[in-house]
Coordinates of C-alpha atoms in Angstrom, one line a residue:
X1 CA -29.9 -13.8 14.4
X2 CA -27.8 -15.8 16.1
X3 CA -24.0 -15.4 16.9
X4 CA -22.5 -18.7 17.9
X5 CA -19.3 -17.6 20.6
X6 CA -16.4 -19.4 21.0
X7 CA -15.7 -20.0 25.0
X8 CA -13.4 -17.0 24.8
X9 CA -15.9 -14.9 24.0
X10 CA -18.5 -16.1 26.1
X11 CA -16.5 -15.1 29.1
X12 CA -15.5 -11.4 27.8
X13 CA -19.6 -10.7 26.5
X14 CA -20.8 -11.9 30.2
X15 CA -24.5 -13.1 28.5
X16 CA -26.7 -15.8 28.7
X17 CA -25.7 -18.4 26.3
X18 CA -28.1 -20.9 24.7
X19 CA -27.5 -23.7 22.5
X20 CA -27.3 -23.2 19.1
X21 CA -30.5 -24.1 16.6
X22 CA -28.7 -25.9 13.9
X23 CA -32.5 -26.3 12.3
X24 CA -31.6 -22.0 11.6
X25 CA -30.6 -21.3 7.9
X26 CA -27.2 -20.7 8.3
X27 CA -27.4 -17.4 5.4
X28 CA -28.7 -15.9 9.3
X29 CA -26.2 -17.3 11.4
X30 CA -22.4 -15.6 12.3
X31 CA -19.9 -17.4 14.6
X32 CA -18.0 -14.8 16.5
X33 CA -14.2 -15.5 18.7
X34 CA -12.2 -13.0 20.7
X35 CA -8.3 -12.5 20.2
X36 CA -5.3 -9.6 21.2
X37 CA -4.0 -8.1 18.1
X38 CA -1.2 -5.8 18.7
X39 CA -2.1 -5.4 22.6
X40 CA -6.1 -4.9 21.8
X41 CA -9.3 -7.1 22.1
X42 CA -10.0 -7.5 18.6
X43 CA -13.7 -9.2 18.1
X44 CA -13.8 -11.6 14.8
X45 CA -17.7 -12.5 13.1
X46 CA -17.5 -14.4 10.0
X47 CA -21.1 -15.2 8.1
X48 CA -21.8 -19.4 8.5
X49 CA -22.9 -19.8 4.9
X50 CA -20.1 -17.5 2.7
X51 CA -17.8 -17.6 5.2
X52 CA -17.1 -13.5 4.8
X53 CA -15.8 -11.7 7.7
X54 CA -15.0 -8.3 9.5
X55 CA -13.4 -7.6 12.4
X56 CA -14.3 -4.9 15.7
X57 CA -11.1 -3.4 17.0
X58 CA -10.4 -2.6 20.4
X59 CA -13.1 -3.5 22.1
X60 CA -13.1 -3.1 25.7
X61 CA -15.8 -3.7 28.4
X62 CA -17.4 -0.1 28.0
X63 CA -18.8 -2.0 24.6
X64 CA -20.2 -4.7 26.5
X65 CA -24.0 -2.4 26.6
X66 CA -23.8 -1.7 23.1
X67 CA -22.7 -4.8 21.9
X68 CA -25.7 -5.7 19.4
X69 CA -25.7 -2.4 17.7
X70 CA -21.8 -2.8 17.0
X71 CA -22.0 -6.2 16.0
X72 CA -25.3 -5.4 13.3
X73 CA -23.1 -2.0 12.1
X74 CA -20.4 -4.0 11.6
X75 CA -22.3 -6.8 9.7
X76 CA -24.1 -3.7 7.7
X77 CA -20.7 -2.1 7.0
X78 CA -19.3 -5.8 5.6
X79 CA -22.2 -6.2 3.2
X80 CA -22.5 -2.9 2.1
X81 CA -18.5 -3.2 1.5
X82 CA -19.4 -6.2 -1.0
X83 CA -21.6 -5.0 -2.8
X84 CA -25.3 -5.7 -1.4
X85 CA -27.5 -3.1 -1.6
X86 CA -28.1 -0.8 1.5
X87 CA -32.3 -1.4 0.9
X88 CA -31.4 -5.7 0.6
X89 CA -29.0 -4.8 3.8
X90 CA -31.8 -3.2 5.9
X91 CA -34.2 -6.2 5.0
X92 CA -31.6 -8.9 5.8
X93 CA -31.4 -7.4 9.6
X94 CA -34.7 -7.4 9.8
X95 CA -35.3 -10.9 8.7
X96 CA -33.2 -11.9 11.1
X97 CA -34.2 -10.7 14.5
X98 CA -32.9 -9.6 17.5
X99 CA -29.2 -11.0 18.3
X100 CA -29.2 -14.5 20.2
X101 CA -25.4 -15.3 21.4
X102 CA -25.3 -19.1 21.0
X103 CA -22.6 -21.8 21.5
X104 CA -20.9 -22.4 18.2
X105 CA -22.9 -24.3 15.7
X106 CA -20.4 -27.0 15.0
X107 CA -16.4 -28.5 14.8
X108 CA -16.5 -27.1 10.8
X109 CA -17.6 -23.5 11.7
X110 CA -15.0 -23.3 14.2
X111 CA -12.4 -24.1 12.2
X112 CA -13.1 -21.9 9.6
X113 CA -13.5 -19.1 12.1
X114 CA -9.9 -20.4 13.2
X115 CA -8.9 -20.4 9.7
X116 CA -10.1 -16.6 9.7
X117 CA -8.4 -15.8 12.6
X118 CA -5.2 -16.7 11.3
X119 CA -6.1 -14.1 8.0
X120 CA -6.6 -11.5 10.7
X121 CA -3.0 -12.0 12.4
X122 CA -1.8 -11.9 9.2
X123 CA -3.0 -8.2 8.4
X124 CA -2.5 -7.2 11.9
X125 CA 0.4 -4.3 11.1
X126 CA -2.3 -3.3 9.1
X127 CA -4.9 -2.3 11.8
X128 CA -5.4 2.1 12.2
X129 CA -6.3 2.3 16.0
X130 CA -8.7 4.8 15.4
X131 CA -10.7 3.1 13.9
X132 CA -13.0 0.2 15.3
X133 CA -14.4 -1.1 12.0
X134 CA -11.4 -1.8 9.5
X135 CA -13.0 -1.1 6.7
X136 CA -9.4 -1.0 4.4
X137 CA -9.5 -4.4 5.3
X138 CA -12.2 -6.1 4.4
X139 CA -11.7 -6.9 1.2
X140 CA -8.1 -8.4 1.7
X141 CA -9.1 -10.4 4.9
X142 CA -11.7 -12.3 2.3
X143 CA -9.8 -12.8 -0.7
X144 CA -8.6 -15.8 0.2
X145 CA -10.6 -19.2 -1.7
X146 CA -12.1 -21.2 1.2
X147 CA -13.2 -25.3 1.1
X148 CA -17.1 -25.5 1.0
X149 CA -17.5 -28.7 1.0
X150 CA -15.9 -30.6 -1.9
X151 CA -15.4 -27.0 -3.8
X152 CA -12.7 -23.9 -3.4
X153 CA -14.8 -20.6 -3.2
X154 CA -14.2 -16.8 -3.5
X155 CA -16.4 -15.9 -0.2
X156 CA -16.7 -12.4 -1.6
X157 CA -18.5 -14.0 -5.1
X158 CA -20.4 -16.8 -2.3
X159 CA -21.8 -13.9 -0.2
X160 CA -23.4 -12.0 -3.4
X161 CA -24.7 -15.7 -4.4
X162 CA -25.7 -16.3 -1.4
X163 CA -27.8 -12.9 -1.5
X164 CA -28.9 -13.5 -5.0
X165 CA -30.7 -17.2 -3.8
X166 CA -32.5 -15.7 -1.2
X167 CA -33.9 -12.9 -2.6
X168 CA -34.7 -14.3 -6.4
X169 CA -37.3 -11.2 -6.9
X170 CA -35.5 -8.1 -6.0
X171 CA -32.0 -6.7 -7.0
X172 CA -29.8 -7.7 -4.4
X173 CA -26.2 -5.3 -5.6
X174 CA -25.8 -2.0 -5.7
X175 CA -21.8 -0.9 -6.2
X176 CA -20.7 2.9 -6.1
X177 CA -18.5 3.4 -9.2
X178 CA -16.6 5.8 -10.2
X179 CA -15.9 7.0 -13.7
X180 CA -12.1 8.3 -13.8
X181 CA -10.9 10.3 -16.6
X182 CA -7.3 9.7 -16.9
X183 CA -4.7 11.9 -19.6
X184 CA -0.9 11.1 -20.1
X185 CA 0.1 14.5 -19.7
X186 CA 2.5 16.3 -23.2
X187 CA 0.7 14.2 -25.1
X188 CA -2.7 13.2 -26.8
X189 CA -3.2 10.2 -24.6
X190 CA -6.5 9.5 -22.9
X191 CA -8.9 7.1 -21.1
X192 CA -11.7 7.2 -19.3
X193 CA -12.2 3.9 -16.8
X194 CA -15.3 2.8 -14.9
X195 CA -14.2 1.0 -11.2
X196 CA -15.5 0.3 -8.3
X197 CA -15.3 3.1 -5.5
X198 CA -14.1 -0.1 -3.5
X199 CA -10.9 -0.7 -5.6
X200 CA -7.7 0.1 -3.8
X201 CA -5.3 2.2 -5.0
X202 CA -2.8 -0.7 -6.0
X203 CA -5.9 -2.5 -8.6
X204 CA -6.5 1.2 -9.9
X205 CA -2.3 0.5 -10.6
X206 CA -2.6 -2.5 -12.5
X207 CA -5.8 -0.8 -14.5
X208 CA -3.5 2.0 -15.6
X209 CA -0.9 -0.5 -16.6
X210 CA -3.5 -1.9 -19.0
X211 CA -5.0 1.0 -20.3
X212 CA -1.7 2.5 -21.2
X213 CA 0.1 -1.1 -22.0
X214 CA 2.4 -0.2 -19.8
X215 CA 4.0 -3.5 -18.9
X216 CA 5.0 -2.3 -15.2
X217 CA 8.8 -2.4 -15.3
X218 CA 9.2 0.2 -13.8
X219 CA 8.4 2.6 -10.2
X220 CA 5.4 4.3 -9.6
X221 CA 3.8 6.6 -6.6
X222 CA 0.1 8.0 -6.7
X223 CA 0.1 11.9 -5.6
X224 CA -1.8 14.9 -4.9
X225 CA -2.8 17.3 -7.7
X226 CA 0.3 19.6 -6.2
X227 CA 2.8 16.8 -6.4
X228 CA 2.1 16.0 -2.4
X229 CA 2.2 12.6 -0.9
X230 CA -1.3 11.1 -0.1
X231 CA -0.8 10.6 3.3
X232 CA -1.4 14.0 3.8
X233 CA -4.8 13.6 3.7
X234 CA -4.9 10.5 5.1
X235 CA -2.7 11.0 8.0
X236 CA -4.2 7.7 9.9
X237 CA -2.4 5.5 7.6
X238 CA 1.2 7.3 7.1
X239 CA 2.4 4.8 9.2
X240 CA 2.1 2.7 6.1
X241 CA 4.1 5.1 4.2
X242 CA 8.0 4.4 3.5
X243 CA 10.4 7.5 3.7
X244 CA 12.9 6.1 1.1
X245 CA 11.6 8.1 -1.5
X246 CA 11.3 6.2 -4.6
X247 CA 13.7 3.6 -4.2
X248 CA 11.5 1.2 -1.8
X249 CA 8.4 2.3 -4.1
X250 CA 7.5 4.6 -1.2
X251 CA 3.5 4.1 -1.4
X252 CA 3.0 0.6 -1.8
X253 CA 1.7 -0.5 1.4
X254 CA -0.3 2.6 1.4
X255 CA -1.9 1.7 -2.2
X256 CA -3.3 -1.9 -1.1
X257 CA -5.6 -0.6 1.6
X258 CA -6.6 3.2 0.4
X259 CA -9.8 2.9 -1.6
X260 CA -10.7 4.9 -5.0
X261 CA -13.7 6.2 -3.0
X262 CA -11.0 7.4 -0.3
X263 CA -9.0 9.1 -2.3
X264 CA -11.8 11.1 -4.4
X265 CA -14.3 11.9 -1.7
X266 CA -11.4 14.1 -0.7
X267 CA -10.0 14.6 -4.4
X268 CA -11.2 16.1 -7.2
X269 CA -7.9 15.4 -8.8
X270 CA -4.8 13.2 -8.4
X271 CA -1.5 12.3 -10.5
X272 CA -0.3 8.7 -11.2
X273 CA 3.9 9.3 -11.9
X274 CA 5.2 6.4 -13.8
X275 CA 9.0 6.0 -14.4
X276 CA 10.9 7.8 -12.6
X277 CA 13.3 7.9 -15.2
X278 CA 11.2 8.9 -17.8
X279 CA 8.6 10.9 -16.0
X280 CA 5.3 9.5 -17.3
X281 CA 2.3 11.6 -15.3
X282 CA -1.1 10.7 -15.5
X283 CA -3.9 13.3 -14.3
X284 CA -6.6 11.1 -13.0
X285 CA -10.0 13.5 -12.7
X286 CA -13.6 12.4 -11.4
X287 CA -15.3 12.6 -13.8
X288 CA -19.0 11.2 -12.1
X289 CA -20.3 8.5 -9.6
X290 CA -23.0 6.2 -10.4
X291 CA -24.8 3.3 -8.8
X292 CA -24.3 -0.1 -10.7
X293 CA -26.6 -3.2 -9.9
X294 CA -24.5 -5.7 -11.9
X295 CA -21.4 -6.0 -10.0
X296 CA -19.6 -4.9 -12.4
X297 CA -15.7 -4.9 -12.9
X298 CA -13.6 -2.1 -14.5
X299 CA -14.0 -1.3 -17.7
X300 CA -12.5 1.3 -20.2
X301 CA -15.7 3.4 -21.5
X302 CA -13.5 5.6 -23.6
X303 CA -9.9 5.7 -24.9
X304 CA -7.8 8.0 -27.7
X305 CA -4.0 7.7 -29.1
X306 CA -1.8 4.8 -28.1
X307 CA 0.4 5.3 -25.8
X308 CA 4.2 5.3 -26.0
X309 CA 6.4 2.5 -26.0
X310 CA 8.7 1.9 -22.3
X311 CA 11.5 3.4 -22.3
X312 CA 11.2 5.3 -25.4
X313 CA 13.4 8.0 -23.7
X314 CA 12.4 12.2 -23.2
X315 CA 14.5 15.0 -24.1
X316 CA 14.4 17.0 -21.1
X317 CA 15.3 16.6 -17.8
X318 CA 11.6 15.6 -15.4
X319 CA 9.1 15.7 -18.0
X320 CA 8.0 14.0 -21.4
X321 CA 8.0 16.0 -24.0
X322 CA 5.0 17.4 -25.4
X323 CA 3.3 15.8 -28.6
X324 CA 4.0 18.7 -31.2
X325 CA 7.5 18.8 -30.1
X326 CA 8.3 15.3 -30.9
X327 CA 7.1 15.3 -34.0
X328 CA 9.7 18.4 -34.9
X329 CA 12.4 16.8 -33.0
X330 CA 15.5 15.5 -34.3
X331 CA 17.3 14.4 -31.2
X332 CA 18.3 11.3 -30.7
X333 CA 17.0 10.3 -27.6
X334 CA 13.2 11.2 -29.1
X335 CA 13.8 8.5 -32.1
X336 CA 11.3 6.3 -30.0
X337 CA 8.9 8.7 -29.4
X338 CA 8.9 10.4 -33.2
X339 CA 8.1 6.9 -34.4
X340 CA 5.5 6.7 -31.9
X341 CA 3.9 9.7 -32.6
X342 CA 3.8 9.0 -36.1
X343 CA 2.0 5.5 -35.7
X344 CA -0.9 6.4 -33.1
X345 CA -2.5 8.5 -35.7
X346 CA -2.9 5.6 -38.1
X347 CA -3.5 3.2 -34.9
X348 CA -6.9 2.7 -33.7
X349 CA -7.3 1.3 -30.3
X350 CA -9.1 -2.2 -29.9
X351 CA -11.3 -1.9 -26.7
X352 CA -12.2 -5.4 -26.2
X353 CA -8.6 -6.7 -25.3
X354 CA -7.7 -3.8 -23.0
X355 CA -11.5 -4.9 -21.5
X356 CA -11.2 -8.4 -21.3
X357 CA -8.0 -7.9 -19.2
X358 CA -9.5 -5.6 -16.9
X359 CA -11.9 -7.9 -15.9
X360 CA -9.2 -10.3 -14.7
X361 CA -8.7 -7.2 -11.8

């Protein structure tokens, strides 16, 4: 394998450097650079041919004997993150050999490693120090579409291609998803979603909004089964966390970084509260995990009752009311609700709709 260093990082690594084979199939070639990001030697690789990338935080010269095993943990921990199998990982090392440090393998490679660079100062307020593989950040530091050529490319979708043409024979992905069962609770409202244990918290957001047809006009915060913030138990990134309760949408920084497969390896259970006027909760359960070789993206396996209408109102103060007692109501304010109630019996939900736009995710 080889890992073509800028200068930079030729002088902080202290190796031999050879020249670069630019006769190697660049699917087993990285380029590599060194930068400070927020006071810390931060090492950058990004893959030649799809042009994905992680990043090694705070490295310091203590590394310098163990510096191939981090870097193939690191490229392991990037693949796995998109999607390639672990048994496709582990032959992919193999293939390609011991780490050679090279010089860079050309003026195009640099500059998309400079382009990369320029992602990772962006995410920078991002970074948890205790951690030297950011593995909340992979996914946003390679969402960006990069030039190829003559073409604009996802380098998430060009990795798994990339995969896919050099291993024709075998089945290259292998995503954890998991299947969330999620009830609107007072009411007959249900779904059960399939997503990717990689999803943050923010894409599980707009999948709710869909499910529900909610048409997110209004706050919402993701909490423990007790009504607790998640940051409790994830204490390394409260700094993310707002303390304006819900008038700066408290979470939201949180949300784009903390993955599904986070939040459920520690919960059985959480509750999506939408509306803070209203008072919408959702119970979100795990239901099951299971291995999917497709890529696949989220998808609703099972739904019942349409959900209500924004702003339809509630007639008590901090909750919806439940489902028989709308139906009995006469109040004013549950006019919305008593007309909704009486529809979603007759109304049978179309899947392929709420589907299609999941897929957008």
């Amino acid at each position: 394998m080889q890992i073509g260093c800028t200068k930079k990082l030729q002088e902080f690594l202290k190796k031999d450097i050879i020249q670069a084979d630019q006769d190697v199939d660049p699917f087993y070639t990285w380029s590599a650079s060194i930068m400070i990001v927020n006071r810390r030697r931060t090492i950058v690789v990004l893959h030649d041919e799809s042009r994905c990338g992680f990043v090694l935080y705070g490295m310091t010269s203590r590394h310098l004997r163990e510096m191939d095993c981090i870097i193939q943990d690191g490229i392991q921990d990037m693949l796995t993150a998109h999607g390639i199998s672990i048994a496709m990982v582990e032959r992919y090392l193999q293939e390609c050999g011991h780490i050679s440090y090279t010089t860079p393998r050309g003026r195009n490679t640099v500059a998309h490693l400079n382009y990369f660079c320029e992602q990772v100062t962006f995410f920078s307020e991002a970074f948890i120090p205790v951690r030297q593989f950011q593995s909340h950040l992979v996914q946003a530091l390679n969402e960006d579409l990069v030039k190829i050529g003559e073409e604009y490319v996802d380098p998430r979708e060009n990795l798994r291609e990339s995969f896919s043409e050099h291993y024709p024979e075998q089945s290259v992905l292998s995503r954890k998803m998991a299947i969330l069962d999620i009830k609107l609770l007072d009411t007959p409202c249900f779904r059960r979603l399939c997503i990717s244990s990689h999803c943050s918290l923010m894409q599980l957001h707009w999948a709710i909004q869909i499910l529900f047809s909610w048409k997110d006009a209004h706050l919402h915060v993701f909490e423990t089964e007790d009504g607790h913030s998640l940051d409790i138990d994830f204490p390394e990134y409260s700094f993310l966390m707002s303390e304006d309760d819900w008038e700066q949408s408290a979470e939201a920084e949180m949300e784009r970084y903390l993955s599904v497969g986070e939040v459920f390896e520690q919960n059985r259970i959480i509750r999506y509260v939408y509306d803070p006027g209203n008072y919408w909760i959702h119970q979100i359960a795990l239901a099951s995990w299971k291995e999917d070789a497709h890529n696949s993206k989220p998808s609703c396996i099972l739904a019942a009752v349409g959900a209500p209408l924004e702003d339809t109102g509630n007639d008590r103060d901090g909750g919806t009311s439940s489902f028989a007692t709308i139906k009995e109501s006469s109040h004013q304010k549950t006019a919305g609700l008593q007309q909704w109630a009486d529809f979603v019996g007759k109304q049978a939900l179309e899947m392929l709709p709420i589907n299609k736009a999941l897929r957008k995710l």
